[in-house]
CSV table of C-alpha atoms and ligand atoms in Angstrom, one decimal:
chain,number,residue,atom,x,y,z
A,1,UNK,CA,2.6,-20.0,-10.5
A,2,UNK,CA,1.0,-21.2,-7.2
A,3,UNK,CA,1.0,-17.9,-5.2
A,4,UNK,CA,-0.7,-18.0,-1.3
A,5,UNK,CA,-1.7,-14.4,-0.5
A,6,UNK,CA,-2.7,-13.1,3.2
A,7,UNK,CA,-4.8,-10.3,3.3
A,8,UNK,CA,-6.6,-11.5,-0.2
A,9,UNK,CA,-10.0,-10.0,1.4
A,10,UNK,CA,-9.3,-6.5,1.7
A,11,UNK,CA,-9.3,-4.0,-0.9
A,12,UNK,CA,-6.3,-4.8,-3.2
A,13,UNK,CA,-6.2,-8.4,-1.9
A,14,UNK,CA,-9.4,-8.9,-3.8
A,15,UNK,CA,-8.4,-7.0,-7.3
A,16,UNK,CA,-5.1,-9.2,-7.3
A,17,UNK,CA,-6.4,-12.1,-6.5
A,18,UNK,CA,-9.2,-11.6,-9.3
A,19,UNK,CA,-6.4,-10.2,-11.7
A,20,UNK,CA,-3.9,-13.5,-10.9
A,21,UNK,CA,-6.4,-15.8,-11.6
A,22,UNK,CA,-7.6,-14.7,-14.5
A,23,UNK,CA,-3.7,-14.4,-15.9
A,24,UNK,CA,-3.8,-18.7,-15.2
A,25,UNK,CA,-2.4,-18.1,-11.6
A,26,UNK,CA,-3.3,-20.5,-8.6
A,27,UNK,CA,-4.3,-18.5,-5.4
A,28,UNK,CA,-4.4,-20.0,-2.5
A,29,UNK,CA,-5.7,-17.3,0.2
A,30,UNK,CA,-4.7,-16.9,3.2
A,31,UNK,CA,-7.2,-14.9,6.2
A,32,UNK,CA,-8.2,-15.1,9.5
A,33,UNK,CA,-10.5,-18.0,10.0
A,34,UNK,CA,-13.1,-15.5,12.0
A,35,UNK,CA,-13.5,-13.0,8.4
A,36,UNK,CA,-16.8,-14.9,8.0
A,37,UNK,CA,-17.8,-14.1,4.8
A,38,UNK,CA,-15.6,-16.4,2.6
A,39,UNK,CA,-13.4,-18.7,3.8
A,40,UNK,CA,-10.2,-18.6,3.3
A,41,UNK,CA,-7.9,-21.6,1.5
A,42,UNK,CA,-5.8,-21.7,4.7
A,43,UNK,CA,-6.8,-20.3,7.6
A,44,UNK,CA,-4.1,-18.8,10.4
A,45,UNK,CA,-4.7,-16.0,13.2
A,46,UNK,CA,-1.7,-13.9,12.3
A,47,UNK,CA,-0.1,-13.9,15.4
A,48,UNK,CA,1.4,-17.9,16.1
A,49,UNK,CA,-0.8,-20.4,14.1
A,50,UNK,CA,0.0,-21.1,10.4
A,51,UNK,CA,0.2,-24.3,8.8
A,52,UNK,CA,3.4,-24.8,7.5
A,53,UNK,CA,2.0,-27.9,5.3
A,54,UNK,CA,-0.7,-26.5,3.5
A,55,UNK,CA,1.9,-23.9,2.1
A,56,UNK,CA,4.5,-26.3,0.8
A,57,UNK,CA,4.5,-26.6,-3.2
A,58,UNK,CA,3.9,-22.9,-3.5
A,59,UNK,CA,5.9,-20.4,-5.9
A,60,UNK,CA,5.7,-17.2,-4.2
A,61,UNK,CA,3.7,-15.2,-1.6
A,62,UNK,CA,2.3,-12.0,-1.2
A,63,UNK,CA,1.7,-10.7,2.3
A,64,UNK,CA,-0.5,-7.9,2.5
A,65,UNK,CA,-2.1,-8.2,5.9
A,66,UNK,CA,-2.5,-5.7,8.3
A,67,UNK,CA,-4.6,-3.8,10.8
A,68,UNK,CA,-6.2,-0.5,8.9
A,69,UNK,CA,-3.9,2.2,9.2
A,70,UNK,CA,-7.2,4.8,8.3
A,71,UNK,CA,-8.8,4.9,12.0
A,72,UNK,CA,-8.0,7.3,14.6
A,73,UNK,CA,-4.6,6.0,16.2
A,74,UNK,CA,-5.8,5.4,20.2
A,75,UNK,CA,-3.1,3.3,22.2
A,76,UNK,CA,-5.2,0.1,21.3
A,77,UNK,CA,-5.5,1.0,17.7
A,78,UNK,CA,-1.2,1.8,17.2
A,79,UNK,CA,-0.6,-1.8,19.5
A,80,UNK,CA,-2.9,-3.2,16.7
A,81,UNK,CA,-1.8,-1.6,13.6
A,82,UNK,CA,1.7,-2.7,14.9
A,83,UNK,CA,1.5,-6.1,15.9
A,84,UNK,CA,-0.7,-7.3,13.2
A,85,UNK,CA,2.2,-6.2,11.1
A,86,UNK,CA,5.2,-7.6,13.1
A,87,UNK,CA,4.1,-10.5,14.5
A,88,UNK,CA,1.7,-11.9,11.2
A,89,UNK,CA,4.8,-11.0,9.1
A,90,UNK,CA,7.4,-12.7,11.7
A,91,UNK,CA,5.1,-16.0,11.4
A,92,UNK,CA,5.2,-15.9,7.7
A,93,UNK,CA,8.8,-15.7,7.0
A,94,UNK,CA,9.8,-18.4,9.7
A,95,UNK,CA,7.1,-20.5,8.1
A,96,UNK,CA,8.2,-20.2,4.9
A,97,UNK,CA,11.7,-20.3,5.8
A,98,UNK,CA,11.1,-24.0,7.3
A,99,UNK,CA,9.4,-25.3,4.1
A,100,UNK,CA,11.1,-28.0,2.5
A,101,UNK,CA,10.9,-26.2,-0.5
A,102,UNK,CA,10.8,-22.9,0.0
A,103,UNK,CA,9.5,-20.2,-2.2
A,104,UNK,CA,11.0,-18.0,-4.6
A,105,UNK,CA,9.9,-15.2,-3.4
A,106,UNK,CA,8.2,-13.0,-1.0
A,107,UNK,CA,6.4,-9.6,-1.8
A,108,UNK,CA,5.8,-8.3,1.5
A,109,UNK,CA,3.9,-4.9,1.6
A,110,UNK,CA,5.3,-1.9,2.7
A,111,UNK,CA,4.4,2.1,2.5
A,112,UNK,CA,5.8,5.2,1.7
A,113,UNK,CA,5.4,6.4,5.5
A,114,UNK,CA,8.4,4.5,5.9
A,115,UNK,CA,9.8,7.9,4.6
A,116,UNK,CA,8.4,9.9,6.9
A,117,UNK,CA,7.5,14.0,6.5
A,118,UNK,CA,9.8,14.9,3.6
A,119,UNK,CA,9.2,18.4,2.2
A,120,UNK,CA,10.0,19.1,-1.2
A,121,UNK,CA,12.8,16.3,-1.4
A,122,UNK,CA,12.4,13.9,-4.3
A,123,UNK,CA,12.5,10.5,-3.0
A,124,UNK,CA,13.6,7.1,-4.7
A,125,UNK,CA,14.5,3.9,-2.7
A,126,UNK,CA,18.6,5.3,-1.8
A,127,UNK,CA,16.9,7.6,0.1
A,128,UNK,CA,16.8,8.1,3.9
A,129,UNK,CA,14.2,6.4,6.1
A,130,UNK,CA,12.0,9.1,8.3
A,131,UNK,CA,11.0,9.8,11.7
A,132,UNK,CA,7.4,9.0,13.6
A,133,UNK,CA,4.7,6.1,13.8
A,134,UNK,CA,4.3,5.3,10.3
A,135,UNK,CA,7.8,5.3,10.0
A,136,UNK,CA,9.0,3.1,13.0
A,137,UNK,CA,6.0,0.5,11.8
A,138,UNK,CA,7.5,0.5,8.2
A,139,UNK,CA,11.1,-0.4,9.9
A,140,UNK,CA,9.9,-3.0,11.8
A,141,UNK,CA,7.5,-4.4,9.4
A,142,UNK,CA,10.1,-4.9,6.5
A,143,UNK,CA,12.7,-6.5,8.9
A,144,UNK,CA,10.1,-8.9,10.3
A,145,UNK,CA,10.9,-10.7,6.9
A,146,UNK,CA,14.6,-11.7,8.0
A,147,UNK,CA,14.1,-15.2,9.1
A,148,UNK,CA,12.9,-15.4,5.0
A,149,UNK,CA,15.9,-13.7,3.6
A,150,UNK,CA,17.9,-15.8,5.7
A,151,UNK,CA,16.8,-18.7,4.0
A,152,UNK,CA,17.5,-17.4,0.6
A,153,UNK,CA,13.9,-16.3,0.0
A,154,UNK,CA,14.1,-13.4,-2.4
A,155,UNK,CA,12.2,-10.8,-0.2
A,156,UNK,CA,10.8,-7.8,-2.2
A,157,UNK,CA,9.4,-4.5,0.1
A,158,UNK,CA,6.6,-2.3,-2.4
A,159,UNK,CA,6.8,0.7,-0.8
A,160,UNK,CA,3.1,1.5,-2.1
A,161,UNK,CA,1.6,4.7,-2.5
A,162,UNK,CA,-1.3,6.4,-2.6
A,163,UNK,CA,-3.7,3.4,-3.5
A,164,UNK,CA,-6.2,5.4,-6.0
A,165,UNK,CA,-9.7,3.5,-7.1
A,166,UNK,CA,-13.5,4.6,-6.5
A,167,UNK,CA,-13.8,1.6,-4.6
A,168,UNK,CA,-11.4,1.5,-1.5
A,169,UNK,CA,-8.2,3.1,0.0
A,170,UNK,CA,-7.9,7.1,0.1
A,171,UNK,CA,-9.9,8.3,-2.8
A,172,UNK,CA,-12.9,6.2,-1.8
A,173,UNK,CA,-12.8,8.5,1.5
A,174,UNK,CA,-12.7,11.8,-0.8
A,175,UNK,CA,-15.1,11.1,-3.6
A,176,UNK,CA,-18.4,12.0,-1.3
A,177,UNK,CA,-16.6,14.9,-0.4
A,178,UNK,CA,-15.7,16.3,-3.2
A,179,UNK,CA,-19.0,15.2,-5.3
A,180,UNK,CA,-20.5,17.5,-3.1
A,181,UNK,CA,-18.4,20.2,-4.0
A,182,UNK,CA,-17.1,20.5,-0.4
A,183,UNK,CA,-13.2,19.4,-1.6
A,184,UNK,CA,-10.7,21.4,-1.3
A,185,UNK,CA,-6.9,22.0,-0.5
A,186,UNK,CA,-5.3,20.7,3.1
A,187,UNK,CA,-3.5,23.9,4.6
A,188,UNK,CA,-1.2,25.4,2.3
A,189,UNK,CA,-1.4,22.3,-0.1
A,190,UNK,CA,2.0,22.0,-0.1
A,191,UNK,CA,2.2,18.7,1.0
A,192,UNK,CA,3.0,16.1,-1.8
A,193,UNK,CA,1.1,13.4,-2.6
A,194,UNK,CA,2.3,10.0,-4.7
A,195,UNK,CA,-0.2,8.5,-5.7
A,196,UNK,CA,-0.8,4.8,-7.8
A,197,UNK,CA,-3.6,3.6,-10.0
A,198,UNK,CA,-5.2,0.5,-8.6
A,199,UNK,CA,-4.4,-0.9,-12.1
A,200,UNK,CA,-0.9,-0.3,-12.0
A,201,UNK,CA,-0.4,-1.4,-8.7
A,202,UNK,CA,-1.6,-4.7,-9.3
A,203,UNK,CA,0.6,-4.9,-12.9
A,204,UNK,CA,3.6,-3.5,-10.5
A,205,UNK,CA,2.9,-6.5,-7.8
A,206,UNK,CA,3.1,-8.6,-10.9
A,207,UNK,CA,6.4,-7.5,-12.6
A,208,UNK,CA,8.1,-7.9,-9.1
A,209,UNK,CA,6.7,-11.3,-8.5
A,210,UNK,CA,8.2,-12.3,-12.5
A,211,UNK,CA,11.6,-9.8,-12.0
A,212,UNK,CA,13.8,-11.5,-10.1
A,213,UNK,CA,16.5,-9.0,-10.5
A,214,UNK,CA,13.8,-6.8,-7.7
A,215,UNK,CA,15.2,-7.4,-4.3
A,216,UNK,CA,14.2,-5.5,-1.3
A,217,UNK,CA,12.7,-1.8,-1.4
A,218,UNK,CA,10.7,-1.2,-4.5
A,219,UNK,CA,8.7,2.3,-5.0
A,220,UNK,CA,5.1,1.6,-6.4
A,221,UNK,CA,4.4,5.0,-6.6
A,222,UNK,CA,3.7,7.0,-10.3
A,223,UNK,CA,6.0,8.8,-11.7
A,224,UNK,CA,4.5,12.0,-11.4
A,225,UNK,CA,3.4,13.1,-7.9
A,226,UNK,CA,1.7,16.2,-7.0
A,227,UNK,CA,1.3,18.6,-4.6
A,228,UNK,CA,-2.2,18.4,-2.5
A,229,UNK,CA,-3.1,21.5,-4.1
A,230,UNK,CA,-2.4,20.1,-7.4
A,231,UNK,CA,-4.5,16.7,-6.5
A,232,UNK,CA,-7.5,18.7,-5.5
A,233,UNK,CA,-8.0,20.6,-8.8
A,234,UNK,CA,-7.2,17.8,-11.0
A,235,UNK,CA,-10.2,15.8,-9.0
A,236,UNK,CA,-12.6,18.7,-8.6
A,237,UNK,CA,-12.1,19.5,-12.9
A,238,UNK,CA,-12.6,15.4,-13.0
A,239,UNK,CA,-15.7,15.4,-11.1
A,240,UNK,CA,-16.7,19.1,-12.3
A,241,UNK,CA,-17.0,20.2,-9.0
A,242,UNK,CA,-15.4,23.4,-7.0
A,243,UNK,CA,-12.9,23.5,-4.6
A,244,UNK,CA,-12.1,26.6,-3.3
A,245,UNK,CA,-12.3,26.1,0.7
A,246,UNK,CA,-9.3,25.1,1.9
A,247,UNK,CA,-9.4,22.5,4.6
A,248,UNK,CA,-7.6,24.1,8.0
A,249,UNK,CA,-5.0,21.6,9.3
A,250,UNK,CA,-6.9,21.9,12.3
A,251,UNK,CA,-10.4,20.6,11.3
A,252,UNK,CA,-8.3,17.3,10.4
A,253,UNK,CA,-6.2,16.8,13.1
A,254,UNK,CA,-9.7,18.0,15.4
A,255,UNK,CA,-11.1,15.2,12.9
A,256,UNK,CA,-8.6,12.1,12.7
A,257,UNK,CA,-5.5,13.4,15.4
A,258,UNK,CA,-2.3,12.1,14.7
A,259,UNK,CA,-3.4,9.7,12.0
A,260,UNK,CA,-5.0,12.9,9.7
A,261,UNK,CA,-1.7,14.7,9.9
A,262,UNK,CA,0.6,11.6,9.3
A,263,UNK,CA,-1.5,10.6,6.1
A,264,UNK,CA,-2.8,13.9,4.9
A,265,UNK,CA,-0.9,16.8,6.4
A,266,UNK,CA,2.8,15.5,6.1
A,267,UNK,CA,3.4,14.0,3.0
A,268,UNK,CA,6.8,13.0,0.7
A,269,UNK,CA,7.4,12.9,-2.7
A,270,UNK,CA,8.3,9.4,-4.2
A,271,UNK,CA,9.9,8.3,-7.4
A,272,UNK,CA,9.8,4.6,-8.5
A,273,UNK,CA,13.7,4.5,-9.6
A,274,UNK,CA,13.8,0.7,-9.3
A,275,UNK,CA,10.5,-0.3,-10.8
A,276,UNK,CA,11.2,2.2,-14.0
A,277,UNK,CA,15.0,1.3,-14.7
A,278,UNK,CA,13.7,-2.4,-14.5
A,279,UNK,CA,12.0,-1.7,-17.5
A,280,UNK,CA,8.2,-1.7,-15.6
A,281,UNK,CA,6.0,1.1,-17.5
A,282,UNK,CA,2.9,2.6,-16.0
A,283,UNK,CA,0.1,2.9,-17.8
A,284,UNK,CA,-1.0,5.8,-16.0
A,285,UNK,CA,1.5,8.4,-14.9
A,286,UNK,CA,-0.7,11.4,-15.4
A,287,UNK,CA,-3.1,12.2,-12.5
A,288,UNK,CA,-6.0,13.3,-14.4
A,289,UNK,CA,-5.6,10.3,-16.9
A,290,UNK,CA,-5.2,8.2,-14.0
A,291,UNK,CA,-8.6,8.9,-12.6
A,292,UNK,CA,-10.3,8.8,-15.9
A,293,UNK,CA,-9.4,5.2,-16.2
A,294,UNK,CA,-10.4,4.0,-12.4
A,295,UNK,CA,-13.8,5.3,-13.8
A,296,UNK,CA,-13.8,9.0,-12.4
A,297,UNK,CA,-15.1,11.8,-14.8
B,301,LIG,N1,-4.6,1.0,0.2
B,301,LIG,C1,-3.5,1.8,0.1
B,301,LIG,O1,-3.5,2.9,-0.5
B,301,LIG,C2,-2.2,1.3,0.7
B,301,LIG,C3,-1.1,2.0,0.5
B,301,LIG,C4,0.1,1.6,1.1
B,301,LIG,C5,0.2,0.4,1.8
B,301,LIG,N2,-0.9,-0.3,1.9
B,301,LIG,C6,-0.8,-1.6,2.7
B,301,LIG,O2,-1.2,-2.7,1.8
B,301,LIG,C7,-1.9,-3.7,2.6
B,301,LIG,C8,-3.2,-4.0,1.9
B,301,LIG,O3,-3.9,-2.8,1.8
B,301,LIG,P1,-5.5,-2.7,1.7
B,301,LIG,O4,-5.9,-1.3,1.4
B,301,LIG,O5,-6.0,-3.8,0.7
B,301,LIG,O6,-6.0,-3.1,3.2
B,301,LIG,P2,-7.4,-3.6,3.7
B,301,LIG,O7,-8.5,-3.4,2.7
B,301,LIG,O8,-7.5,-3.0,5.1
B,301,LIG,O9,-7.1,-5.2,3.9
B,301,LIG,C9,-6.2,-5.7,4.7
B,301,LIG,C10,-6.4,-7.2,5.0
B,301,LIG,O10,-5.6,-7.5,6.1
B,301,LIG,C11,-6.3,-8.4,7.0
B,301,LIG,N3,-6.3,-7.8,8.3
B,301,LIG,C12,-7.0,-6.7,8.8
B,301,LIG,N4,-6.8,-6.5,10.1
B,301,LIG,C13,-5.9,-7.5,10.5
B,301,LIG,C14,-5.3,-7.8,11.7
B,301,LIG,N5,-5.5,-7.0,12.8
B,301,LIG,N6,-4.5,-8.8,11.8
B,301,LIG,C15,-4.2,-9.6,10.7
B,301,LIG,N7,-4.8,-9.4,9.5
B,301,LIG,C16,-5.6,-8.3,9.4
B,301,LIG,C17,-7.7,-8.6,6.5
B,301,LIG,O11,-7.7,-9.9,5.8
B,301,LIG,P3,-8.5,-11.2,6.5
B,301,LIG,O12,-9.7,-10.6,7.3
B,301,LIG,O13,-8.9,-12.0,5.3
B,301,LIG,O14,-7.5,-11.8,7.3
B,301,LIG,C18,-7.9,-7.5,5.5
B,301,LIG,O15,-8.7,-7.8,4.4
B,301,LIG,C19,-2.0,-3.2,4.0
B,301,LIG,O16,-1.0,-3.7,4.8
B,301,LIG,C20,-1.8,-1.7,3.8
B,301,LIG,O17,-1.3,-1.1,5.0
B,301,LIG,C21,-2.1,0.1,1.4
């Protein structure tokens, strides 16, 4: 397939794009023309200049652009997390909706935050939508991708978890931490975490491009999540390191305010019903397995 992807330069943009191509793909990427270290295929801005031309002739896109959600949320900071979102995602779908030959479909990232806090309450796509930022920017972010439906595009939402790999996302953030023995538990580490192998994110984002019988909200979350309390022994026995202080809730929120309780305090626990009665099989749905692979022992 020809597949255009926006956001190609950040931390899973780069491992698909590697991945596609070397399974006989055509990638065209799509960035901001000001990312100055590689140039994009086809430049836009993300807010109202795209060239509709240089997309026409492609099979599918996959739009992961977006503003870092991991930076402390100021007004500026949620306007940009936000917009990047809504209005790069609006211009994308109207684009692709006016092609003269329109794609066959559209992967459009999305998160598990569109659940909101949950509790103990086991989550698969039939479930709810929550309450607060990351919640509202989920929302808007998948129904920015209308103008495509409308045009028959088939539109597919991976709710993604917990991105897990040495090199970017979450884990990347813990690893000096807890190499220094100086992990531990957040609060009562309770909170559960779902969590995804970079590796089978990227073979997920692959099945849904080739399943067309995946429409709309897909979990890409592992089977198995744990509690917090549960993730932190599995990585401190991985890296053979302790972790017995917990973490107050305070020293995160003091830390990272609303963003460190969002992402580390609240959490949900997320089952990927569609991906796993569509026949998709993780390679890693064990935690400890999971981190072994992406290199951490
Ligand atoms: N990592 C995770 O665990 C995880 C989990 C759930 C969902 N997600 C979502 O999946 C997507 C990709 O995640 P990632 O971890 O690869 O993100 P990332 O490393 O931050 O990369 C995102 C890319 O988006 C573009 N971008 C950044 N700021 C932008 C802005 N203000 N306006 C327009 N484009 C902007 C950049 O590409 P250019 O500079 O080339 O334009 C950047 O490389 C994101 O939307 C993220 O929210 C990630």
């Amino acid at each position: 397939m020809k597949i255009a992807i926006t956001g190609a330069s950040g931390f899973i943009g780069e491992a698909l794009v590697r991945r596609l191509q070397a399974t006989g793909h055509t990638v065209l990427r799509i960035g901001r023309a000001q990312n100055g270290a590689r140039r994009p295929d086809i430049a836009w801005d993300a807010v109202t200049t795209l060239d509709a031309a240089s997309l026409e002739g492609v099979d599918a896109v996959v739009h992961l652009a977006g503003e870092s959600i991991a930076q402390r949320w100021s007004g500026a900071a949620k306007r940009a997390i936000r917009d990047s979102r809504v209005q790069g995602t609006t211009l994308l779908a109207r684009t692709l909706a006016g092609l003269a030959r329109t794609p066959s479909v559209l992967v459009s990232m999305s998160a598990i935050g569109i659940y909101g806090d949950r509790g103990d309450e086991v989550i698969d796509e039939s479930s709810a939508l929550g309450k607060g930022f990351l919640a509202d920017i989920g929302r808007a972010w998948e129904s920015s991708c209308d103008p495509a439906r409308a045009a028959g595009i088939r539109v597919v939402h991976p709710r993604v978890g917990i991105v897990l790999s040495p090199v970017g996302g979450a884990l990347a953030k813990m690893l000096p931490i807890f190499s220094l023995g100086a992990g531990g538990k957040i609060g009562r580490g309770r909170q559960w975490m779902s969590w995804i192998s970079l590796t089978d994110t990227l073979r997920a984002l692959e099945f849904v491009l080739s399943t067309p019988s995946l429409v709309g909200a897909v979990n890409l979350t592992a089977p198995n999540p744990v509690t917090n309390a549960e993730f932190t022994e599995v990585l401190g026995r991985a890296l053979h390191r302790p972790t017995f202080a917990p973490v107050p809730e305070f020293a995160i929120e003091l830390l990272y305010g609303e963003m460190g309780r969002a992402t580390v305090i609240e959490g949900q626990r997320v089952v990927p019903k569609k991906l796993l009665d569509a026949g998709f099989r993780f390679d890693h749905d064990d935690l400890a397995a999971a981190l072994r692979a992406e290199g951490i022992a």
